[in-house]
PDB file of C-alpha atoms and ligand atoms in Angstrom:
ATOM      1  CA  MET A   1      63.393 -53.580  58.314  1.00  0.00           C
ATOM      2  CA  ASN A   2      60.959 -55.458  60.519  1.00  0.00           C
ATOM      3  CA  PRO A   3      59.064 -54.709  63.750  1.00  0.00           C
ATOM      4  CA  VAL A   4      61.850 -56.180  65.914  1.00  0.00           C
ATOM      5  CA  GLU A   5      64.304 -53.659  64.457  1.00  0.00           C
ATOM      6  CA  TRP A   6      61.746 -50.817  64.720  1.00  0.00           C
ATOM      7  CA  ASN A   7      61.433 -51.629  68.421  1.00  0.00           C
ATOM      8  CA  ALA A   8      65.185 -51.764  68.926  1.00  0.00           C
ATOM      9  CA  VAL A   9      65.642 -48.397  67.198  1.00  0.00           C
ATOM     10  CA  ASP A  10      62.825 -46.886  69.282  1.00  0.00           C
ATOM     11  CA  SER A  11      64.550 -48.157  72.451  1.00  0.00           C
ATOM     12  CA  TYR A  12      67.830 -46.675  71.245  1.00  0.00           C
ATOM     13  CA  LEU A  13      66.297 -43.269  70.425  1.00  0.00           C
ATOM     14  CA  THR A  14      64.289 -43.147  73.632  1.00  0.00           C
ATOM     15  CA  GLY A  15      67.261 -44.328  75.691  1.00  0.00           C
ATOM     16  CA  THR A  16      69.511 -41.739  74.068  1.00  0.00           C
ATOM     17  CA  LEU A  17      67.250 -38.681  73.983  1.00  0.00           C
ATOM     18  CA  LEU A  18      64.822 -39.073  76.872  1.00  0.00           C
ATOM     19  CA  VAL A  19      65.803 -38.764  80.518  1.00  0.00           C
ATOM     20  CA  PRO A  20      64.825 -41.907  82.486  1.00  0.00           C
ATOM     21  CA  ASP A  21      61.527 -41.107  84.145  1.00  0.00           C
ATOM     22  CA  PRO A  22      60.443 -43.273  87.103  1.00  0.00           C
ATOM     23  CA  THR A  23      57.159 -41.310  87.347  1.00  0.00           C
ATOM     24  CA  LEU A  24      56.143 -42.231  83.819  1.00  0.00           C
ATOM     25  CA  ASP A  25      57.150 -45.856  84.527  1.00  0.00           C
ATOM     26  CA  GLU A  26      54.785 -45.755  87.526  1.00  0.00           C
ATOM     27  CA  VAL A  27      52.049 -44.318  85.305  1.00  0.00           C
ATOM     28  CA  ARG A  28      52.375 -47.183  82.830  1.00  0.00           C
ATOM     29  CA  LYS A  29      52.316 -49.670  85.731  1.00  0.00           C
ATOM     30  CA  ALA A  30      49.166 -48.066  87.143  1.00  0.00           C
ATOM     31  CA  ASN A  31      47.545 -48.288  83.704  1.00  0.00           C
ATOM     32  CA  ALA A  32      48.394 -51.987  83.442  1.00  0.00           C
ATOM     33  CA  ALA A  33      47.242 -52.641  87.011  1.00  0.00           C
ATOM     34  CA  GLY A  34      43.958 -50.901  86.187  1.00  0.00           C
ATOM     35  CA  GLY A  35      43.476 -53.091  83.128  1.00  0.00           C
ATOM     36  CA  LEU A  36      43.800 -50.230  80.659  1.00  0.00           C
ATOM     37  CA  PRO A  37      44.886 -51.130  77.109  1.00  0.00           C
ATOM     38  CA  ALA A  38      48.531 -50.210  76.365  1.00  0.00           C
ATOM     39  CA  ILE A  39      47.602 -47.798  73.592  1.00  0.00           C
ATOM     40  CA  ASP A  40      49.101 -44.611  74.986  1.00  0.00           C
ATOM     41  CA  VAL A  41      51.526 -42.695  72.796  1.00  0.00           C
ATOM     42  CA  ALA A  42      55.130 -43.939  72.693  1.00  0.00           C
ATOM     43  CA  PRO A  43      57.563 -42.060  74.980  1.00  0.00           C
ATOM     44  CA  ASN A  44      59.293 -40.362  72.051  1.00  0.00           C
ATOM     45  CA  GLN A  45      55.912 -39.303  70.621  1.00  0.00           C
ATOM     46  CA  GLY A  46      54.832 -38.026  74.037  1.00  0.00           C
ATOM     47  CA  LYS A  47      57.984 -35.956  74.202  1.00  0.00           C
ATOM     48  CA  MET A  48      57.272 -34.637  70.716  1.00  0.00           C
ATOM     49  CA  LEU A  49      53.849 -33.463  71.928  1.00  0.00           C
ATOM     50  CA  MET A  50      55.503 -31.761  74.899  1.00  0.00           C
ATOM     51  CA  LEU A  51      57.941 -30.026  72.538  1.00  0.00           C
ATOM     52  CA  PHE A  52      55.095 -28.864  70.247  1.00  0.00           C
ATOM     53  CA  VAL A  53      53.380 -27.319  73.285  1.00  0.00           C
ATOM     54  CA  ARG A  54      56.625 -25.563  74.242  1.00  0.00           C
ATOM     55  CA  MET A  55      57.416 -24.453  70.667  1.00  0.00           C
ATOM     56  CA  ILE A  56      54.199 -22.465  70.480  1.00  0.00           C
ATOM     57  CA  GLY A  57      54.263 -21.317  74.115  1.00  0.00           C
ATOM     58  CA  ALA A  58      50.847 -22.881  74.643  1.00  0.00           C
ATOM     59  CA  THR A  59      48.839 -22.045  77.733  1.00  0.00           C
ATOM     60  CA  SER A  60      45.633 -23.824  76.742  1.00  0.00           C
ATOM     61  CA  VAL A  61      45.568 -27.355  75.396  1.00  0.00           C
ATOM     62  CA  LEU A  62      42.623 -29.608  74.591  1.00  0.00           C
ATOM     63  CA  GLU A  63      43.003 -33.375  74.432  1.00  0.00           C
ATOM     64  CA  ILE A  64      40.291 -35.701  73.126  1.00  0.00           C
ATOM     65  CA  GLY A  65      40.908 -39.185  74.601  1.00  0.00           C
ATOM     66  CA  THR A  66      42.644 -39.341  78.000  1.00  0.00           C
ATOM     67  CA  LEU A  67      43.036 -43.070  78.758  1.00  0.00           C
ATOM     68  CA  GLY A  68      45.409 -43.116  81.781  1.00  0.00           C
ATOM     69  CA  ALA A  69      46.668 -39.565  81.090  1.00  0.00           C
ATOM     70  CA  TYR A  70      50.100 -40.645  79.819  1.00  0.00           C
ATOM     71  CA  SER A  71      49.925 -38.233  76.869  1.00  0.00           C
ATOM     72  CA  THR A  72      48.147 -35.685  79.089  1.00  0.00           C
ATOM     73  CA  ILE A  73      51.149 -35.589  81.440  1.00  0.00           C
ATOM     74  CA  TRP A  74      53.494 -34.873  78.527  1.00  0.00           C
ATOM     75  CA  LEU A  75      51.178 -32.111  77.277  1.00  0.00           C
ATOM     76  CA  ALA A  76      50.908 -30.607  80.786  1.00  0.00           C
ATOM     77  CA  ARG A  77      54.694 -30.649  81.199  1.00  0.00           C
ATOM     78  CA  GLY A  78      55.099 -28.487  78.113  1.00  0.00           C
ATOM     79  CA  LEU A  79      52.712 -25.743  79.236  1.00  0.00           C
ATOM     80  CA  ALA A  80      53.900 -22.208  79.765  1.00  0.00           C
ATOM     81  CA  THR A  81      53.373 -20.771  83.265  1.00  0.00           C
ATOM     82  CA  GLY A  82      49.723 -20.761  84.278  1.00  0.00           C
ATOM     83  CA  GLY A  83      48.741 -23.054  81.409  1.00  0.00           C
ATOM     84  CA  ARG A  84      45.987 -25.679  81.532  1.00  0.00           C
ATOM     85  CA  VAL A  85      44.985 -28.856  79.748  1.00  0.00           C
ATOM     86  CA  ILE A  86      41.372 -29.944  79.373  1.00  0.00           C
ATOM     87  CA  THR A  87      41.152 -33.638  78.498  1.00  0.00           C
ATOM     88  CA  LEU A  88      37.995 -35.498  77.447  1.00  0.00           C
ATOM     89  CA  GLU A  89      37.316 -39.112  78.451  1.00  0.00           C
ATOM     90  CA  ALA A  90      34.174 -41.218  78.116  1.00  0.00           C
ATOM     91  CA  ASP A  91      35.149 -44.124  80.368  1.00  0.00           C
ATOM     92  CA  PRO A  92      34.792 -43.434  84.131  1.00  0.00           C
ATOM     93  CA  HIS A  93      37.364 -46.097  85.038  1.00  0.00           C
ATOM     94  CA  HIS A  94      39.934 -44.631  82.640  1.00  0.00           C
ATOM     95  CA  ALA A  95      39.267 -41.198  84.129  1.00  0.00           C
ATOM     96  CA  GLU A  96      39.776 -42.534  87.645  1.00  0.00           C
ATOM     97  CA  VAL A  97      43.116 -44.137  86.766  1.00  0.00           C
ATOM     98  CA  ALA A  98      44.059 -40.921  84.954  1.00  0.00           C
ATOM     99  CA  ARG A  99      43.293 -38.857  88.051  1.00  0.00           C
ATOM    100  CA  GLY A 100      45.668 -41.007  90.091  1.00  0.00           C
ATOM    101  CA  ASN A 101      48.373 -40.703  87.447  1.00  0.00           C
ATOM    102  CA  LEU A 102      48.045 -36.915  87.192  1.00  0.00           C
ATOM    103  CA  ALA A 103      48.568 -36.767  90.960  1.00  0.00           C
ATOM    104  CA  LEU A 104      51.603 -39.089  90.692  1.00  0.00           C
ATOM    105  CA  ALA A 105      53.090 -36.749  88.101  1.00  0.00           C
ATOM    106  CA  GLY A 106      52.283 -33.654  90.168  1.00  0.00           C
ATOM    107  CA  VAL A 107      50.218 -31.999  87.434  1.00  0.00           C
ATOM    108  CA  SER A 108      46.671 -32.342  88.837  1.00  0.00           C
ATOM    109  CA  ASP A 109      46.353 -28.595  89.268  1.00  0.00           C
ATOM    110  CA  LYS A 110      47.052 -28.040  85.547  1.00  0.00           C
ATOM    111  CA  VAL A 111      44.605 -30.598  84.157  1.00  0.00           C
ATOM    112  CA  GLU A 112      40.829 -30.868  84.069  1.00  0.00           C
ATOM    113  CA  ILE A 113      39.353 -34.229  83.058  1.00  0.00           C
ATOM    114  CA  ARG A 114      35.865 -33.948  81.558  1.00  0.00           C
ATOM    115  CA  LEU A 115      33.974 -37.192  81.827  1.00  0.00           C
ATOM    116  CA  GLY A 116      31.552 -38.021  79.026  1.00  0.00           C
ATOM    117  CA  ALA A 117      31.342 -38.610  75.309  1.00  0.00           C
ATOM    118  CA  ALA A 118      33.566 -36.068  73.606  1.00  0.00           C
ATOM    119  CA  LEU A 119      30.772 -35.136  71.189  1.00  0.00           C
ATOM    120  CA  ASP A 120      28.791 -33.982  74.268  1.00  0.00           C
ATOM    121  CA  SER A 121      31.733 -32.291  75.999  1.00  0.00           C
ATOM    122  CA  LEU A 122      32.897 -30.346  72.928  1.00  0.00           C
ATOM    123  CA  PRO A 123      29.658 -28.336  72.450  1.00  0.00           C
ATOM    124  CA  ALA A 124      29.566 -27.806  76.226  1.00  0.00           C
ATOM    125  CA  LEU A 125      33.091 -26.346  76.148  1.00  0.00           C
ATOM    126  CA  ALA A 126      32.072 -24.049  73.293  1.00  0.00           C
ATOM    127  CA  SER A 127      28.907 -22.841  75.005  1.00  0.00           C
ATOM    128  CA  GLU A 128      30.825 -22.235  78.254  1.00  0.00           C
ATOM    129  CA  GLY A 129      33.148 -19.954  76.292  1.00  0.00           C
ATOM    130  CA  HIS A 130      36.267 -22.151  76.479  1.00  0.00           C
ATOM    131  CA  GLY A 131      38.902 -21.654  73.826  1.00  0.00           C
ATOM    132  CA  PRO A 132      40.476 -20.721  71.623  1.00  0.00           C
ATOM    133  CA  PHE A 133      42.861 -23.543  72.482  1.00  0.00           C
ATOM    134  CA  ASP A 134      46.500 -23.185  71.384  1.00  0.00           C
ATOM    135  CA  LEU A 135      46.870 -26.910  70.659  1.00  0.00           C
ATOM    136  CA  VAL A 136      44.396 -29.775  70.258  1.00  0.00           C
ATOM    137  CA  PHE A 137      45.435 -33.438  70.391  1.00  0.00           C
ATOM    138  CA  ILE A 138      42.837 -35.787  68.860  1.00  0.00           C
ATOM    139  CA  ASP A 139      43.277 -39.366  70.123  1.00  0.00           C
ATOM    140  CA  ALA A 140      39.922 -40.944  71.041  1.00  0.00           C
ATOM    141  CA  ASP A 141      37.519 -43.177  69.077  1.00  0.00           C
ATOM    142  CA  LYS A 142      38.703 -42.982  65.490  1.00  0.00           C
ATOM    143  CA  VAL A 143      35.213 -43.244  63.991  1.00  0.00           C
ATOM    144  CA  ASN A 144      34.503 -39.665  65.104  1.00  0.00           C
ATOM    145  CA  ASN A 145      37.811 -38.208  63.905  1.00  0.00           C
ATOM    146  CA  GLY A 146      36.191 -36.032  61.230  1.00  0.00           C
ATOM    147  CA  ARG A 147      33.732 -34.615  63.755  1.00  0.00           C
ATOM    148  CA  TYR A 148      36.538 -34.045  66.275  1.00  0.00           C
ATOM    149  CA  LEU A 149      38.512 -32.078  63.709  1.00  0.00           C
ATOM    150  CA  SER A 150      35.436 -29.941  62.954  1.00  0.00           C
ATOM    151  CA  TRP A 151      35.105 -29.145  66.655  1.00  0.00           C
ATOM    152  CA  ALA A 152      38.843 -28.531  66.979  1.00  0.00           C
ATOM    153  CA  LEU A 153      38.584 -25.950  64.175  1.00  0.00           C
ATOM    154  CA  ARG A 154      35.726 -24.228  66.004  1.00  0.00           C
ATOM    155  CA  LEU A 155      37.706 -24.160  69.255  1.00  0.00           C
ATOM    156  CA  THR A 156      41.017 -22.818  67.891  1.00  0.00           C
ATOM    157  CA  ARG A 157      42.371 -19.623  66.245  1.00  0.00           C
ATOM    158  CA  PRO A 158      44.871 -18.844  63.489  1.00  0.00           C
ATOM    159  CA  GLY A 159      48.246 -20.025  64.780  1.00  0.00           C
ATOM    160  CA  SER A 160      46.819 -22.932  66.771  1.00  0.00           C
ATOM    161  CA  VAL A 161      48.145 -26.440  66.180  1.00  0.00           C
ATOM    162  CA  ILE A 162      46.034 -29.580  65.757  1.00  0.00           C
ATOM    163  CA  VAL A 163      47.583 -33.054  66.023  1.00  0.00           C
ATOM    164  CA  ALA A 164      45.646 -36.239  65.255  1.00  0.00           C
ATOM    165  CA  ASP A 165      47.010 -39.659  66.229  1.00  0.00           C
ATOM    166  CA  ASN A 166      46.700 -43.007  64.439  1.00  0.00           C
ATOM    167  CA  VAL A 167      46.096 -41.869  60.872  1.00  0.00           C
ATOM    168  CA  VAL A 168      47.886 -44.809  59.192  1.00  0.00           C
ATOM    169  CA  ARG A 169      46.812 -47.917  61.103  1.00  0.00           C
ATOM    170  CA  GLN A 170      49.278 -50.378  59.542  1.00  0.00           C
ATOM    171  CA  GLY A 171      48.398 -49.023  56.108  1.00  0.00           C
ATOM    172  CA  LYS A 172      44.666 -49.745  56.511  1.00  0.00           C
ATOM    173  CA  ILE A 173      43.978 -46.099  55.710  1.00  0.00           C
ATOM    174  CA  ILE A 174      44.523 -46.761  51.976  1.00  0.00           C
ATOM    175  CA  ALA A 175      42.984 -50.252  51.739  1.00  0.00           C
ATOM    176  CA  PRO A 176      40.011 -49.547  49.443  1.00  0.00           C
ATOM    177  CA  ASP A 177      37.833 -52.335  50.849  1.00  0.00           C
ATOM    178  CA  ASN A 178      38.558 -51.431  54.474  1.00  0.00           C
ATOM    179  CA  ARG A 179      35.510 -49.619  55.839  1.00  0.00           C
ATOM    180  CA  SER A 180      36.227 -50.333  59.518  1.00  0.00           C
ATOM    181  CA  GLU A 181      35.582 -47.722  62.191  1.00  0.00           C
ATOM    182  CA  ASP A 182      39.357 -47.533  62.536  1.00  0.00           C
ATOM    183  CA  VAL A 183      39.774 -45.736  59.256  1.00  0.00           C
ATOM    184  CA  THR A 184      36.481 -44.314  57.947  1.00  0.00           C
ATOM    185  CA  GLY A 185      36.489 -41.442  60.437  1.00  0.00           C
ATOM    186  CA  THR A 186      40.175 -40.839  59.839  1.00  0.00           C
ATOM    187  CA  ARG A 187      39.606 -40.630  56.071  1.00  0.00           C
ATOM    188  CA  GLU A 188      36.976 -37.952  56.830  1.00  0.00           C
ATOM    189  CA  LEU A 189      39.519 -36.136  59.008  1.00  0.00           C
ATOM    190  CA  LEU A 190      42.192 -36.235  56.286  1.00  0.00           C
ATOM    191  CA  GLU A 191      39.660 -35.111  53.652  1.00  0.00           C
ATOM    192  CA  LEU A 192      38.660 -32.182  55.838  1.00  0.00           C
ATOM    193  CA  LEU A 193      42.336 -31.287  56.404  1.00  0.00           C
ATOM    194  CA  ALA A 194      42.796 -31.296  52.633  1.00  0.00           C
ATOM    195  CA  THR A 195      39.751 -29.180  51.787  1.00  0.00           C
ATOM    196  CA  ASP A 196      39.098 -26.832  54.695  1.00  0.00           C
ATOM    197  CA  PRO A 197      40.650 -23.434  53.980  1.00  0.00           C
ATOM    198  CA  ARG A 198      41.100 -22.774  57.715  1.00  0.00           C
ATOM    199  CA  ILE A 199      43.965 -25.278  58.135  1.00  0.00           C
ATOM    200  CA  ASP A 200      47.191 -26.302  56.404  1.00  0.00           C
ATOM    201  CA  SER A 201      48.517 -29.753  57.187  1.00  0.00           C
ATOM    202  CA  THR A 202      50.728 -32.749  56.628  1.00  0.00           C
ATOM    203  CA  ALA A 203      50.878 -36.321  57.908  1.00  0.00           C
ATOM    204  CA  ILE A 204      53.829 -38.493  58.882  1.00  0.00           C
ATOM    205  CA  GLN A 205      54.085 -42.296  59.073  1.00  0.00           C
ATOM    206  CA  THR A 206      55.759 -43.754  62.138  1.00  0.00           C
ATOM    207  CA  VAL A 207      57.200 -47.146  63.026  1.00  0.00           C
ATOM    208  CA  GLY A 208      58.473 -48.230  66.403  1.00  0.00           C
ATOM    209  CA  SER A 209      57.204 -49.561  69.688  1.00  0.00           C
ATOM    210  CA  LYS A 210      53.583 -48.896  68.650  1.00  0.00           C
ATOM    211  CA  GLY A 211      53.933 -50.658  65.306  1.00  0.00           C
ATOM    212  CA  TRP A 212      53.235 -48.929  61.985  1.00  0.00           C
ATOM    213  CA  ASP A 213      51.030 -45.889  62.329  1.00  0.00           C
ATOM    214  CA  GLY A 214      51.274 -42.119  61.962  1.00  0.00           C
ATOM    215  CA  PHE A 215      49.997 -38.718  62.935  1.00  0.00           C
ATOM    216  CA  ALA A 216      48.603 -35.682  61.158  1.00  0.00           C
ATOM    217  CA  LEU A 217      49.806 -32.178  62.007  1.00  0.00           C
ATOM    218  CA  GLY A 218      47.885 -29.044  61.102  1.00  0.00           C
ATOM    219  CA  LEU A 219      48.420 -25.316  61.513  1.00  0.00           C
ATOM    220  CA  VAL A 220      45.218 -23.302  61.773  1.00  0.00           C
ATOM    221  CA  THR A 221      45.528 -20.437  59.317  1.00  0.00           C
ATOM    222  CA  GLY A 222      42.165 -18.717  59.234  1.00  0.00           C
TER     223      GLY A 222
HETATM  224  N1  SAH B 301      45.765 -40.094  74.588  1.00  0.00           N
HETATM  225  C1  SAH B 301      45.993 -41.319  75.360  1.00  0.00           C
HETATM  226  C2  SAH B 301      45.401 -42.531  74.674  1.00  0.00           C
HETATM  227  C3  SAH B 301      43.924 -42.420  74.426  1.00  0.00           C
HETATM  228  S1  SAH B 301      43.212 -43.994  74.013  1.00  0.00           S
HETATM  229  C4  SAH B 301      47.502 -41.508  75.522  1.00  0.00           C
HETATM  230  O1  SAH B 301      48.216 -41.420  74.512  1.00  0.00           O
HETATM  231  O2  SAH B 301      47.971 -41.751  76.639  1.00  0.00           O
HETATM  232  C5  SAH B 301      41.611 -43.470  73.573  1.00  0.00           C
HETATM  233  C6  SAH B 301      40.729 -43.055  74.754  1.00  0.00           C
HETATM  234  O3  SAH B 301      39.563 -42.440  74.203  1.00  0.00           O
HETATM  235  C7  SAH B 301      40.243 -44.219  75.622  1.00  0.00           C
HETATM  236  O4  SAH B 301      40.509 -43.967  76.978  1.00  0.00           O
HETATM  237  C8  SAH B 301      38.743 -44.246  75.377  1.00  0.00           C
HETATM  238  O5  SAH B 301      37.979 -44.612  76.517  1.00  0.00           O
HETATM  239  C9  SAH B 301      38.460 -42.814  74.994  1.00  0.00           C
HETATM  240  N2  SAH B 301      37.242 -42.648  74.207  1.00  0.00           N
HETATM  241  C10 SAH B 301      36.700 -43.518  73.318  1.00  0.00           C
HETATM  242  N3  SAH B 301      35.576 -43.013  72.795  1.00  0.00           N
HETATM  243  C11 SAH B 301      35.395 -41.807  73.363  1.00  0.00           C
HETATM  244  C12 SAH B 301      34.402 -40.791  73.248  1.00  0.00           C
HETATM  245  N4  SAH B 301      33.363 -40.954  72.413  1.00  0.00           N
HETATM  246  N5  SAH B 301      34.526 -39.687  73.981  1.00  0.00           N
HETATM  247  C13 SAH B 301      35.591 -39.516  74.819  1.00  0.00           C
HETATM  248  N6  SAH B 301      36.551 -40.444  74.982  1.00  0.00           N
HETATM  249  C14 SAH B 301      36.456 -41.570  74.269  1.00  0.00           C
HETATM  250  C1  DHB B 302      44.389 -47.714  69.539  1.00  0.00           C
HETATM  251  C2  DHB B 302      44.111 -46.396  69.878  1.00  0.00           C
HETATM  252  C3  DHB B 302      45.138 -45.469  69.909  1.00  0.00           C
HETATM  253  O1  DHB B 302      44.907 -44.162  70.222  1.00  0.00           O
HETATM  254  C4  DHB B 302      46.439 -45.842  69.619  1.00  0.00           C
HETATM  255  O2  DHB B 302      47.409 -44.878  69.653  1.00  0.00           O
HETATM  256  C5  DHB B 302      46.721 -47.153  69.290  1.00  0.00           C
HETATM  257  C6  DHB B 302      45.692 -48.089  69.259  1.00  0.00           C
HETATM  258  C7  DHB B 302      43.286 -48.697  69.501  1.00  0.00           C
HETATM  259  O3  DHB B 302      42.146 -48.336  69.783  1.00  0.00           O
HETATM  260  O4  DHB B 302      43.557 -49.850  69.172  1.00  0.00           O
HETATM  261 MG1   MG B 303      46.522 -42.916  69.790  1.00  0.00          MG
END
């Protein structure tokens, strides 16, 4: 197998299982027009997030790392009636593009974008009494992944689900001499998943339109 085949299989799966979605095409176009990097989740991964939200009947979702709100829209679409997503974004331009995209998708009323560094917004959410969130999606700067998981554990309850994106990074996660920001924080996150008694977890490698990467999935247990 090679990346060309991964891409073709991703197109096949997405074409077979996902309904064509002109709104999400517009969202990707708006992201490109706004100069945002094309690092949003793949369509089939976005749909998986939406299904996770539905599976647990989530009404409160926290996302760390909005970009143009592509993943946010999927999360919002999965919410049970009256549900809300809070999404954290440090870059004002990304947040502005995201606001436009949330409006395009008709989910503005279900989503609050909090502008600022997530490590400032997370303690603010806690002190304002937000949470427990039913699902947390961690997908911002990877260097802080361990800290984001610690906050996610503080802001959830037994039964909550935590998903972290980009835990494989083309295999860099296991390269012993790789100490890049890409993977050091993610190693801390995986270590914490392994050792913290409050969560049980696994991680899955993925190939496809986003290359070789993966995600971690945890169930908060205590
Ligand atoms: N979840 C999005 C992709 C997010 S890309 C999707 O799948 O559609 C990562 C985002 O995290 C970028 O928009 C980046 O600006 C933001 N980010 C980076 N560092 C951050 C920080 N310290 N706090 C909050 N957001 C941050
Ligand atoms: C990058 C970030 C992501 O969240 C992702 O899914 C892919 C790439 C990046 O920063 O390169
Ligand atoms: Mg990601």
